[in-house]
PDB file of C-alpha atoms and ligand atoms in Angstrom:
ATOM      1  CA  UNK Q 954      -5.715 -25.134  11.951  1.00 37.00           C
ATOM      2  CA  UNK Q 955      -5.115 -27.517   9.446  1.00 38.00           C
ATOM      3  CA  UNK Q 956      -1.697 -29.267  10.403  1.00 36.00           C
ATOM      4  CA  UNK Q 957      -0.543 -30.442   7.400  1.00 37.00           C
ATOM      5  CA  UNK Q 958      -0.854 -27.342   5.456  1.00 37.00           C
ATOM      6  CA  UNK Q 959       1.211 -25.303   8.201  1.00 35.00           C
ATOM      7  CA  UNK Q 960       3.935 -27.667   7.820  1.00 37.00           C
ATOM      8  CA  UNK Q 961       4.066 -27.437   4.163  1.00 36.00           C
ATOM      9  CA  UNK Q 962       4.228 -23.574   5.165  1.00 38.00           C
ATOM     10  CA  UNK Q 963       7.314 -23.677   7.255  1.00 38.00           C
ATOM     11  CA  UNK Q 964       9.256 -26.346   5.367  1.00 37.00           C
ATOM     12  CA  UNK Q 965       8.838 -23.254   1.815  1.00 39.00           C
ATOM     13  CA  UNK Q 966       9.683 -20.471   4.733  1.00 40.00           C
ATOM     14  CA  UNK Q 967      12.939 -22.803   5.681  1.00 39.00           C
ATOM     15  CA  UNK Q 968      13.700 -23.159   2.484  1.00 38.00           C
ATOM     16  CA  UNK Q 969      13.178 -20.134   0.643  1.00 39.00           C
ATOM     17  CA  UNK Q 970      15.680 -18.419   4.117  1.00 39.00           C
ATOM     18  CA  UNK Q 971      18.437 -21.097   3.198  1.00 37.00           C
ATOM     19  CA  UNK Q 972      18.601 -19.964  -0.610  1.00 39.00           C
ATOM     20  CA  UNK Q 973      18.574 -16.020   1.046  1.00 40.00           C
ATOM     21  CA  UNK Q 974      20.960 -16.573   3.036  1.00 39.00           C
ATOM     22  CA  UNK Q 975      24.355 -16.491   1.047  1.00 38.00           C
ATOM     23  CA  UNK Q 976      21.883 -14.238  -1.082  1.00 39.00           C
ATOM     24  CA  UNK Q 977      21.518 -10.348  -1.414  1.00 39.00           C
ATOM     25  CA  UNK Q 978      18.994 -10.188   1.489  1.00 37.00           C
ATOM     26  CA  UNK Q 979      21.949 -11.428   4.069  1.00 35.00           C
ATOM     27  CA  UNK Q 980      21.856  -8.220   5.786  1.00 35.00           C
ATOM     28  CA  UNK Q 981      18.492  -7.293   6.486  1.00 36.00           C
ATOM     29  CA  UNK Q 982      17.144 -10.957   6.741  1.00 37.00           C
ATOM     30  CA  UNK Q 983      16.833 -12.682   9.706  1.00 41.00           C
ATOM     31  CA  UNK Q 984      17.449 -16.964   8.236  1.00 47.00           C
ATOM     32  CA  UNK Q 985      14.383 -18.064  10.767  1.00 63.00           C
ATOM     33  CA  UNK Q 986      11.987 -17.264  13.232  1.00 82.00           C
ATOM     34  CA  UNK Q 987      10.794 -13.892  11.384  1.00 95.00           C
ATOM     35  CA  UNK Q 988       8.088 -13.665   8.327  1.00 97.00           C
ATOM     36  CA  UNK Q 989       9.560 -10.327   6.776  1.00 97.00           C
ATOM     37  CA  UNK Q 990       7.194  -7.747   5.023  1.00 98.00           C
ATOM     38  CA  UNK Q 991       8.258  -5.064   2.773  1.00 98.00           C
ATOM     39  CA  UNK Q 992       6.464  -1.582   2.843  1.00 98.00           C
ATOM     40  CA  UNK Q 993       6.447   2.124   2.023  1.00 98.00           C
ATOM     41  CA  UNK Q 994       5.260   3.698   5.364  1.00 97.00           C
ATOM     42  CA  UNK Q 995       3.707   7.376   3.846  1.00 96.00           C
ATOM     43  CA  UNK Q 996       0.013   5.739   2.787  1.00 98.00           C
ATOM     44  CA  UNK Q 997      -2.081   6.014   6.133  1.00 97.00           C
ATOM     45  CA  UNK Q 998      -4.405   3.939   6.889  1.00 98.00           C
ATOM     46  CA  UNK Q 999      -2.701   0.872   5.385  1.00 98.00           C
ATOM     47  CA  UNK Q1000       0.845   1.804   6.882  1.00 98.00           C
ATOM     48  CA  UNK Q1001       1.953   5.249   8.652  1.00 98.00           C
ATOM     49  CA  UNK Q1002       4.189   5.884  11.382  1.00 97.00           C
ATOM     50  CA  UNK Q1003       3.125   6.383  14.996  1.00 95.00           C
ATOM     51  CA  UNK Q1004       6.577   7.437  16.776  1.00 93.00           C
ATOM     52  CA  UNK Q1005       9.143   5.353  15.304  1.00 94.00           C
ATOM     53  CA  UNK Q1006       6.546   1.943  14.662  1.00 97.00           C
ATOM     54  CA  UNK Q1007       4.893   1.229  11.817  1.00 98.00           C
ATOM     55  CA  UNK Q1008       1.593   0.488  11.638  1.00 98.00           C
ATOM     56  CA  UNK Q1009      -1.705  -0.099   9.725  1.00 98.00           C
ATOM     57  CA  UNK Q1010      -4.285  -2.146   8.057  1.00 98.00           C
ATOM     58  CA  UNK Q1011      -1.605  -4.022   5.679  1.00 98.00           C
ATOM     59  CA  UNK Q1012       0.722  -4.790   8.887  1.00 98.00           C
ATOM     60  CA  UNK Q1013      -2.648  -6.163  11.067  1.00 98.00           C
ATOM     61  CA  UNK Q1014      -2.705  -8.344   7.786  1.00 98.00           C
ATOM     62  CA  UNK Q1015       0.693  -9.268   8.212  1.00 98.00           C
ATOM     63  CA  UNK Q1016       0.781  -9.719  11.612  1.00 98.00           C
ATOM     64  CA  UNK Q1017      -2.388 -12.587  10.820  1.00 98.00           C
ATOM     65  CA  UNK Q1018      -0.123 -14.263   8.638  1.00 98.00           C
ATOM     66  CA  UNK Q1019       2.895 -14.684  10.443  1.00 97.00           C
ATOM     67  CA  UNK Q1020       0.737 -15.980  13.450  1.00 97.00           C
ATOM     68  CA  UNK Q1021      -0.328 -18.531  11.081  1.00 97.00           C
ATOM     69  CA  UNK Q1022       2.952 -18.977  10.453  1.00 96.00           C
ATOM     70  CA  UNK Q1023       4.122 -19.551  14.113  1.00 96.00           C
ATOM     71  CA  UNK Q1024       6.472 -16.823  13.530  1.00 96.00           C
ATOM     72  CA  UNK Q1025       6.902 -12.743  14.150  1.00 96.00           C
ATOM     73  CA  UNK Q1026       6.420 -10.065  11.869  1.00 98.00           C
ATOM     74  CA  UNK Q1027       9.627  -7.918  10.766  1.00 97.00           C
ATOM     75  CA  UNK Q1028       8.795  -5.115   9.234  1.00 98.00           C
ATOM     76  CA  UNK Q1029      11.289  -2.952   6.304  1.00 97.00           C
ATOM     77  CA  UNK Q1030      10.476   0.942   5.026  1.00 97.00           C
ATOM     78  CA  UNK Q1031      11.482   1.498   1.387  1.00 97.00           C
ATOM     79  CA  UNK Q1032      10.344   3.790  -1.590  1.00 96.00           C
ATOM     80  CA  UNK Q1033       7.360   2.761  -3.332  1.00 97.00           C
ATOM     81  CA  UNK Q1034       9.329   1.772  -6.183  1.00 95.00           C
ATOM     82  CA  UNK Q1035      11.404  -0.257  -4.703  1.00 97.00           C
ATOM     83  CA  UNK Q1036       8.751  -2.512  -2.289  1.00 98.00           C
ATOM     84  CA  UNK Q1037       8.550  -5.316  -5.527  1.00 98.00           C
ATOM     85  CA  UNK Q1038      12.119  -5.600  -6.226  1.00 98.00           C
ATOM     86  CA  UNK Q1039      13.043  -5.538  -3.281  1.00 97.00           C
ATOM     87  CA  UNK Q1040      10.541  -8.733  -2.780  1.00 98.00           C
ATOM     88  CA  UNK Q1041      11.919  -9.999  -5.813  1.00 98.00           C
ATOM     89  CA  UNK Q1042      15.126  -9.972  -4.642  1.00 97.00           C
ATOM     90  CA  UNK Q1043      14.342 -11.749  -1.549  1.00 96.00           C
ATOM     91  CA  UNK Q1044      14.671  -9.249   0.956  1.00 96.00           C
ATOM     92  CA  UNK Q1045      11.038 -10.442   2.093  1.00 97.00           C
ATOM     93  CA  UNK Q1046       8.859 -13.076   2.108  1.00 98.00           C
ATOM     94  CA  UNK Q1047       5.454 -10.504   1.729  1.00 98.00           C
ATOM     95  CA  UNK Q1048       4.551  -7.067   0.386  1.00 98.00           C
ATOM     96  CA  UNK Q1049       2.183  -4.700   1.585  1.00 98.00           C
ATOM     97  CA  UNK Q1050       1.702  -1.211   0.711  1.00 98.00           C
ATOM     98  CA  UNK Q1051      -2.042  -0.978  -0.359  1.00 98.00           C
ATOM     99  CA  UNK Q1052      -0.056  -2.082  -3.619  1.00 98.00           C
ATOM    100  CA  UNK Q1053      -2.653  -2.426  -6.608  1.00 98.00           C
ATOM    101  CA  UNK Q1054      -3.139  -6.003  -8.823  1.00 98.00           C
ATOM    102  CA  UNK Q1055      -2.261  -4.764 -12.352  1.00 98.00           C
ATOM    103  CA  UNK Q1056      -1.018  -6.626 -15.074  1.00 97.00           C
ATOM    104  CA  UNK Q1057       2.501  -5.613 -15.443  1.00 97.00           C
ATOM    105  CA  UNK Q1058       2.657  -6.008 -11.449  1.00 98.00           C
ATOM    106  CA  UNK Q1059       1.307  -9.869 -12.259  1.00 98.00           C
ATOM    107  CA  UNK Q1060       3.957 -10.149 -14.730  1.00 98.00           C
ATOM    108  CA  UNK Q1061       7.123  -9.965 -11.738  1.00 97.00           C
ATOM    109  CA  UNK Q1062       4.796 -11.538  -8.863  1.00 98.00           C
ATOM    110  CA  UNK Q1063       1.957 -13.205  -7.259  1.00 98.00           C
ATOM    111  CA  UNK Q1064      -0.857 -11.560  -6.037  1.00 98.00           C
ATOM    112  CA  UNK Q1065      -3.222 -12.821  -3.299  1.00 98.00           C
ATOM    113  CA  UNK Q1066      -7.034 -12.765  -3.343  1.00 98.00           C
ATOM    114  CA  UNK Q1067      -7.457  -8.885  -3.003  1.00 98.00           C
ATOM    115  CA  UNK Q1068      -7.983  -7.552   0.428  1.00 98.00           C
ATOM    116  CA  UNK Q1069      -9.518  -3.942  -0.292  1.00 98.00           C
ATOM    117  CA  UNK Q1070     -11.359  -2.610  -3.503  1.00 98.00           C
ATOM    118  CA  UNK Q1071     -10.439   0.978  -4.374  1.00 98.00           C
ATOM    119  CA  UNK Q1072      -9.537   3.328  -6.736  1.00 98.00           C
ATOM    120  CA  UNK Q1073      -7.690   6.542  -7.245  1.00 98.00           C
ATOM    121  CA  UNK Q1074      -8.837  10.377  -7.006  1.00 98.00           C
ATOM    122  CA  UNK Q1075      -8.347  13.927  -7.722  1.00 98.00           C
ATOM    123  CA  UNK Q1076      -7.087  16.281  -4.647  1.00 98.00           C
ATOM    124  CA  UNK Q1077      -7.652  19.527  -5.377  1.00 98.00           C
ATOM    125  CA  UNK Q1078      -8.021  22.903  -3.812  1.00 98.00           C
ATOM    126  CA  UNK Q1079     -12.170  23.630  -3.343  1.00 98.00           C
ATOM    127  CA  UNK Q1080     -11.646  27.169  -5.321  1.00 97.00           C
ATOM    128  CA  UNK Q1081     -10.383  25.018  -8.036  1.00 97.00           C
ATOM    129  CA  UNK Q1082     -12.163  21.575  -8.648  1.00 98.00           C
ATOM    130  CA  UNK Q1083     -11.020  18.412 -10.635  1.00 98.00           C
ATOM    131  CA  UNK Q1084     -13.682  16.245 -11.392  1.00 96.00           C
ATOM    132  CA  UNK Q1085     -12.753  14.478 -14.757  1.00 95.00           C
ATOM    133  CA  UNK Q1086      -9.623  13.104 -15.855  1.00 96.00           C
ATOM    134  CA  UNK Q1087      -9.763  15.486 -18.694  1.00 95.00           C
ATOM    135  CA  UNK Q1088     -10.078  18.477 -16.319  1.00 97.00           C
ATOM    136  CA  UNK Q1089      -5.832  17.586 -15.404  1.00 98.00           C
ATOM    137  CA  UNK Q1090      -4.900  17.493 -19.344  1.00 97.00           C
ATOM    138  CA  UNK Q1091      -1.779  20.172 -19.309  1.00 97.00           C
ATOM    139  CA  UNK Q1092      -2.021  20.835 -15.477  1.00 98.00           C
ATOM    140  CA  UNK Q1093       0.584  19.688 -13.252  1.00 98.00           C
ATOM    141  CA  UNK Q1094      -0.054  16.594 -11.675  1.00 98.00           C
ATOM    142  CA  UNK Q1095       1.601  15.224  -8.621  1.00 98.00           C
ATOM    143  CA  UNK Q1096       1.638  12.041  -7.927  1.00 98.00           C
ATOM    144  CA  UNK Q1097       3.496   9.235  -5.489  1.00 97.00           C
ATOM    145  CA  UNK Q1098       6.681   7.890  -7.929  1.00 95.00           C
ATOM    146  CA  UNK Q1099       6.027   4.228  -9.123  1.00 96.00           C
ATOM    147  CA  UNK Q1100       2.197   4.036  -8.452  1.00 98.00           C
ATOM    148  CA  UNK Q1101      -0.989   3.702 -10.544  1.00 98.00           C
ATOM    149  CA  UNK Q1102      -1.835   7.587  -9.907  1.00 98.00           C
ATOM    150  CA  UNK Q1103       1.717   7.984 -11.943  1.00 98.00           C
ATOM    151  CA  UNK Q1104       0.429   5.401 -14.626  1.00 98.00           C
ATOM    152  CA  UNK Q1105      -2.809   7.394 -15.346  1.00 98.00           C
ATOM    153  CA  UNK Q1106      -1.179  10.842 -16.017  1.00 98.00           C
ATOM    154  CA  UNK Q1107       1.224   9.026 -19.007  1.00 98.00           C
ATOM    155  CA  UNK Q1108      -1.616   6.407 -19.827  1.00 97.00           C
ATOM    156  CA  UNK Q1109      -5.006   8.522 -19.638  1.00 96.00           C
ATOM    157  CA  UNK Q1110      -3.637  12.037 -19.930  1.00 97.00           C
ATOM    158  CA  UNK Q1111      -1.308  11.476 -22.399  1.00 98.00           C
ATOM    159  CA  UNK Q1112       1.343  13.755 -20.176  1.00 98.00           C
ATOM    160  CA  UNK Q1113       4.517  13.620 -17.431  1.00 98.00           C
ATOM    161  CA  UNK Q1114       3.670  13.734 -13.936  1.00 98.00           C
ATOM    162  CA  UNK Q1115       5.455  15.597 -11.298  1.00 98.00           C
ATOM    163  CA  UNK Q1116       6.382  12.577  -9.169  1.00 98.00           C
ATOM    164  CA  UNK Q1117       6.946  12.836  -5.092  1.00 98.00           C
ATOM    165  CA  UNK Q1118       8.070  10.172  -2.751  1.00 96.00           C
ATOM    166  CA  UNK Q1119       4.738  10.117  -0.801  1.00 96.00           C
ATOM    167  CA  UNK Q1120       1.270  11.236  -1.356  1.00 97.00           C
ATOM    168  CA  UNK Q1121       1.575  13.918   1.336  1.00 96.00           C
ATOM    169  CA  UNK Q1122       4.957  15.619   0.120  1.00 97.00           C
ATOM    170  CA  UNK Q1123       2.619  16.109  -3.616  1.00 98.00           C
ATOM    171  CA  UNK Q1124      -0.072  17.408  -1.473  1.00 98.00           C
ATOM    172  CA  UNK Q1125       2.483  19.943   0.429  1.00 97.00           C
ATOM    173  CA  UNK Q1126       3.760  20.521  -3.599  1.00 98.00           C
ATOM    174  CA  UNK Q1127       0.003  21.399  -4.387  1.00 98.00           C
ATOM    175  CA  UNK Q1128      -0.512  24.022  -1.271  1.00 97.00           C
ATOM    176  CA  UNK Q1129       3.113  25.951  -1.762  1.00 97.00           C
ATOM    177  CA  UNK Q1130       1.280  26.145  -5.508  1.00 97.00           C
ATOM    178  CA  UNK Q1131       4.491  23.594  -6.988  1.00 98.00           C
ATOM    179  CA  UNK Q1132       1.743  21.263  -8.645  1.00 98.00           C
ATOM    180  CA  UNK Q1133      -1.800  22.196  -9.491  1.00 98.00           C
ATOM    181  CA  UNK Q1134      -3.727  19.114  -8.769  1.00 98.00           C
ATOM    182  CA  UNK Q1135      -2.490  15.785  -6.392  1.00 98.00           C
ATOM    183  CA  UNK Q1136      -4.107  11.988  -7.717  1.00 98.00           C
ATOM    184  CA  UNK Q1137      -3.479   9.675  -5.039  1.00 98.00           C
ATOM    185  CA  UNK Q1138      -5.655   6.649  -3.849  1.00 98.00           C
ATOM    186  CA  UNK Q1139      -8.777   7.565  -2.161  1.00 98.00           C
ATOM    187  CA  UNK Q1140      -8.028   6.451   1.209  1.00 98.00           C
ATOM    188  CA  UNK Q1141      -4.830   8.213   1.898  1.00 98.00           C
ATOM    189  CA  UNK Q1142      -6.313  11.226  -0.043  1.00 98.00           C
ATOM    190  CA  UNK Q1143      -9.135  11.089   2.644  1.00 97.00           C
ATOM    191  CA  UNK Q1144      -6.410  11.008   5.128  1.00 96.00           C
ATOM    192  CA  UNK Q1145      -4.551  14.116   3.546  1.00 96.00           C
ATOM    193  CA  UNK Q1146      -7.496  16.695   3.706  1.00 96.00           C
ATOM    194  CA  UNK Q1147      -8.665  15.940   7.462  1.00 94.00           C
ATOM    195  CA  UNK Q1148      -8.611  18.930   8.966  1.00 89.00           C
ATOM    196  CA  UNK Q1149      -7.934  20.799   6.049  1.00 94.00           C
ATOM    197  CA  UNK Q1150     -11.363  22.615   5.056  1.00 95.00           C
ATOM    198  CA  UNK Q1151     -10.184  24.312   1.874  1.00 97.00           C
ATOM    199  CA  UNK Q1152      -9.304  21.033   0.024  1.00 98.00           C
ATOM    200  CA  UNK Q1153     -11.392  18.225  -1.082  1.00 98.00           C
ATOM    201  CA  UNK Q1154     -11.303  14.838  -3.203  1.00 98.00           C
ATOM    202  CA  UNK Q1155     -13.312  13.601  -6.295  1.00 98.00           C
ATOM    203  CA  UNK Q1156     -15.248  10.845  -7.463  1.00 98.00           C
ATOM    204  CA  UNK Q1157     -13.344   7.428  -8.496  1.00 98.00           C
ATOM    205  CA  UNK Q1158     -11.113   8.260 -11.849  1.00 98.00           C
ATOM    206  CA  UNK Q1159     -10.350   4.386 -11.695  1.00 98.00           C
ATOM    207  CA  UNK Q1160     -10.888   0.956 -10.021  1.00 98.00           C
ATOM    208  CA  UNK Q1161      -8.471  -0.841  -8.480  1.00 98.00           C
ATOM    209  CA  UNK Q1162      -8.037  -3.973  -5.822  1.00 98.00           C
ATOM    210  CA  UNK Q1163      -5.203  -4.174  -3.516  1.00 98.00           C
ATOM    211  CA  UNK Q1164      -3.604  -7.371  -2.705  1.00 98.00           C
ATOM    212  CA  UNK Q1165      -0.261  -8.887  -0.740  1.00 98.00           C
ATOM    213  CA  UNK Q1166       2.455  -9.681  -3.167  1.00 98.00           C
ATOM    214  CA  UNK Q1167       4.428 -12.629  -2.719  1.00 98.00           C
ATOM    215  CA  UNK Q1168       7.649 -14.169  -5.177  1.00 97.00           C
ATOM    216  CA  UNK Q1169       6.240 -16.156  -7.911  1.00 97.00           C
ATOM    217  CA  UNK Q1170       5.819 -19.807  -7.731  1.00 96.00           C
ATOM    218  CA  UNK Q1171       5.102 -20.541  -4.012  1.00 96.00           C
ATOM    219  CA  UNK Q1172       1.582 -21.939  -4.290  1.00 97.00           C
ATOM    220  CA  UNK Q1173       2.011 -23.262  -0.558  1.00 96.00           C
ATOM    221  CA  UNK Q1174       2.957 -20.331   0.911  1.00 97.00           C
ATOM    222  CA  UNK Q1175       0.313 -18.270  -0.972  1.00 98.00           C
ATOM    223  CA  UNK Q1176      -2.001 -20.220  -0.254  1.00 98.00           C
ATOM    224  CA  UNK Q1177      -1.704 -19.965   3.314  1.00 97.00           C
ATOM    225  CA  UNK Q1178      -1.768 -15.544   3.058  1.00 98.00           C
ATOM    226  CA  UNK Q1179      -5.127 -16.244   0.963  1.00 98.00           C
ATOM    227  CA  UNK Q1180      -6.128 -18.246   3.791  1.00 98.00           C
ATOM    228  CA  UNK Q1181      -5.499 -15.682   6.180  1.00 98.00           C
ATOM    229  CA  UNK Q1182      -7.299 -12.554   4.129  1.00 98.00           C
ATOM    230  CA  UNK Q1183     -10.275 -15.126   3.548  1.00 98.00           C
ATOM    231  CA  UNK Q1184     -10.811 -15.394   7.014  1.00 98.00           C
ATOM    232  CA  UNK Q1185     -10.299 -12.364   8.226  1.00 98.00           C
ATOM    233  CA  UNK Q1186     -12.842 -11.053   5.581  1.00 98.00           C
ATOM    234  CA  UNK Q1187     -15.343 -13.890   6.388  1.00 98.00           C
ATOM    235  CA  UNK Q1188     -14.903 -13.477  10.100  1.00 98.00           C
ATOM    236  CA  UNK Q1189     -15.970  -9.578   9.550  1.00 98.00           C
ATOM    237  CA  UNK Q1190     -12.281  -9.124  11.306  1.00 98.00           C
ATOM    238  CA  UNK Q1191     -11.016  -7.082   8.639  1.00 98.00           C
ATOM    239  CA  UNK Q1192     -13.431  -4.319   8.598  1.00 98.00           C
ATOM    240  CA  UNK Q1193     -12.890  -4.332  12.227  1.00 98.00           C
ATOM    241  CA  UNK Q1194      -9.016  -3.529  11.116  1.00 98.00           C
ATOM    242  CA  UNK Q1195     -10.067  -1.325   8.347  1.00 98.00           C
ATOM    243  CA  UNK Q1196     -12.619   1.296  10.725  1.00 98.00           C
ATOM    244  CA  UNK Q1197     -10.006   0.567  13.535  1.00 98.00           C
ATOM    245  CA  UNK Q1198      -6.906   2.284  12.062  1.00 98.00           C
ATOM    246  CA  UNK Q1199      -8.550   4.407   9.778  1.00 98.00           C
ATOM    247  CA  UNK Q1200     -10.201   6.474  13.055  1.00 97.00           C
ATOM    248  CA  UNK Q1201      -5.908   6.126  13.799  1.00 97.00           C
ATOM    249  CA  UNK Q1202      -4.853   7.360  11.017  1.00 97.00           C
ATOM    250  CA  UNK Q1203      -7.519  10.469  10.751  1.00 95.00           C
ATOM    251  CA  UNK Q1204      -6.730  11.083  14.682  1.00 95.00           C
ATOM    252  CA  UNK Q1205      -2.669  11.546  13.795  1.00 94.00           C
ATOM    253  CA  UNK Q1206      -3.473  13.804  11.000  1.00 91.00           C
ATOM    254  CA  UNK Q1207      -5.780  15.809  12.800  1.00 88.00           C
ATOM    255  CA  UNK Q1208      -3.065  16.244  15.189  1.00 87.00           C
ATOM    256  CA  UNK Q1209      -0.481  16.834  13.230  1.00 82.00           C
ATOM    257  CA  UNK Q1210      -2.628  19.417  11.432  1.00 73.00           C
ATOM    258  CA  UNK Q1211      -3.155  21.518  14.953  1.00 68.00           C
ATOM    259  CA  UNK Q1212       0.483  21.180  15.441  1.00 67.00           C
ATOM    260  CA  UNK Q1213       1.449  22.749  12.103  1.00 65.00           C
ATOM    261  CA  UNK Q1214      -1.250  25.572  12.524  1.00 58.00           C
TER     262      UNK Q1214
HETATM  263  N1  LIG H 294      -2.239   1.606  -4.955  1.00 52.78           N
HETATM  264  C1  LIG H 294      -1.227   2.392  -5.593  1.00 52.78           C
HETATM  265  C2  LIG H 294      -0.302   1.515  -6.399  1.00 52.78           C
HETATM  266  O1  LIG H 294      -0.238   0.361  -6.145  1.00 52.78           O
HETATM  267  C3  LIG H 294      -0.444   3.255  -4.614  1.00 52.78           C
HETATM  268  C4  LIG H 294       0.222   2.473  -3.533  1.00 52.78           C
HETATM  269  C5  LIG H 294       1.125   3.295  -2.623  1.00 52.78           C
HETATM  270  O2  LIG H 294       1.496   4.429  -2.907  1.00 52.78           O
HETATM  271  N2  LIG H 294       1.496   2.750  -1.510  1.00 52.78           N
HETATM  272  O3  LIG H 294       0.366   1.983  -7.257  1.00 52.78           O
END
């Protein structure tokens, strides 16, 4: 490891804990010795509960970079909507929630190099497929409040959405016949219908890239996450992370599937 730039790392961790610490974050943030990451544990495979711990593909990430770091990962479960200003306002030194680069998102942070490229899909019920975004225009749309799925009902469709607090309460909306159609991001959509023969997913309706958000203006300390993803993606180490808790994540849902039945 390159010595120099790990010090830099520490000396913006220190520093950026000392300014927290009479700060809003005084609470939940622990001054040293912790790298904290912000989340919204509903969106399996990147983070899902298994008992009472969270885990996933974004807190592997994590995990890299506070080893980097010389330091443990702490780990805090919010809404969606609340994972960037809660960053903002310093409860955490990284966000993680398969969140997606968009402009407006660039706007109130920095993104690192993106980890995962992706996009967003219709869930529907087999007797009654979506395909096109068109195919939703005046149908009742669920979605996951504060995400892009939400953004492409006003944007593309023109229309409200019925918002939900995770992708799998809009896809328990759609089967008790509350919404009519679910958009969600493709891999926790894939994660959704396991198990569940009558529904199924469409094609891409967009393109997205997700990447770790960190506060704006702390070229060391981003530097050093982009360091992390880059190796982990040269290394081949993320796919290992990415086929690793996906099989998890599928394996819980069948589970919890057979349970429910
Ligand atoms: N990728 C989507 C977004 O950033 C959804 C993320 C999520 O629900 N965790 O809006």
């Amino acid at each position: 490891m390159n010595v120099k730039f790990f010090n830099i790392a520490l000396a913006t961790v220190v520093a950026a804990s000392a300014v927290f610490a009479d700060g809003e974050a005084k609470e939940t943030a622990p001054a040293t010795g912790a790298v904290r990451m912000i989340t919204e544990a509903t969106f399996p495979p990147y983070e899902f509960r298994q008992g009472t711990e969270i885990v996933g593909i974004d807190v592997e990430i994590c995990k890299a970079i506070a080893k980097e770091l010389g330091k443990e990962l702490k780990i805090e479960d919010v809404e969606f909507d609340s994972v960037l200003p809660s960053l903002i306002a310093g409860k955490a030194e990284l966000a993680a929630a398969g969140i997606t680069v968009t402009e407006d998102r660039k706007m109130m942070v920095d993104f690192s190099h993106p980890y995962v490229r992706t996009g967003i899909v219709f869930v529907y019920a087999k007797d009654r497929p979506f395909e096109k975004g068109e195919d939703a225009k005046g149908k009742r749309v669920g979605v996951q409040n504060g995400t892009t799925s939400a953004d492409f009902v006003r944007e593309q469709l023109g229309q409200d959405p019925e918002m939900f607090d995770s992708p799998a309460s809009a896809f328990a909306a759609m089967k008790s016949g509350k919404v009519d159609v679910v958009i969600a991001d493709i891999d926790p959509a894939k994660n959704l219908i396991k198990g569940e023969p009558d529904y199924d997913i469409s094609d891409f309706l967009t393109v997205e890239e997700y990447a770790i958000a960190v506060k704006k203006n702390q070229p060391e300390f981003l530097a050093i996450v982009n360091k992390v993803i880059d190796e982990l993606d040269a290394s081949g180490k993320l796919d290992e992370i990415k086929d690793e808790w996906t099989a998890k994540a599928d394996a819980l849902q069948e589970a919890e599937g057979a349970k429910a039945e």
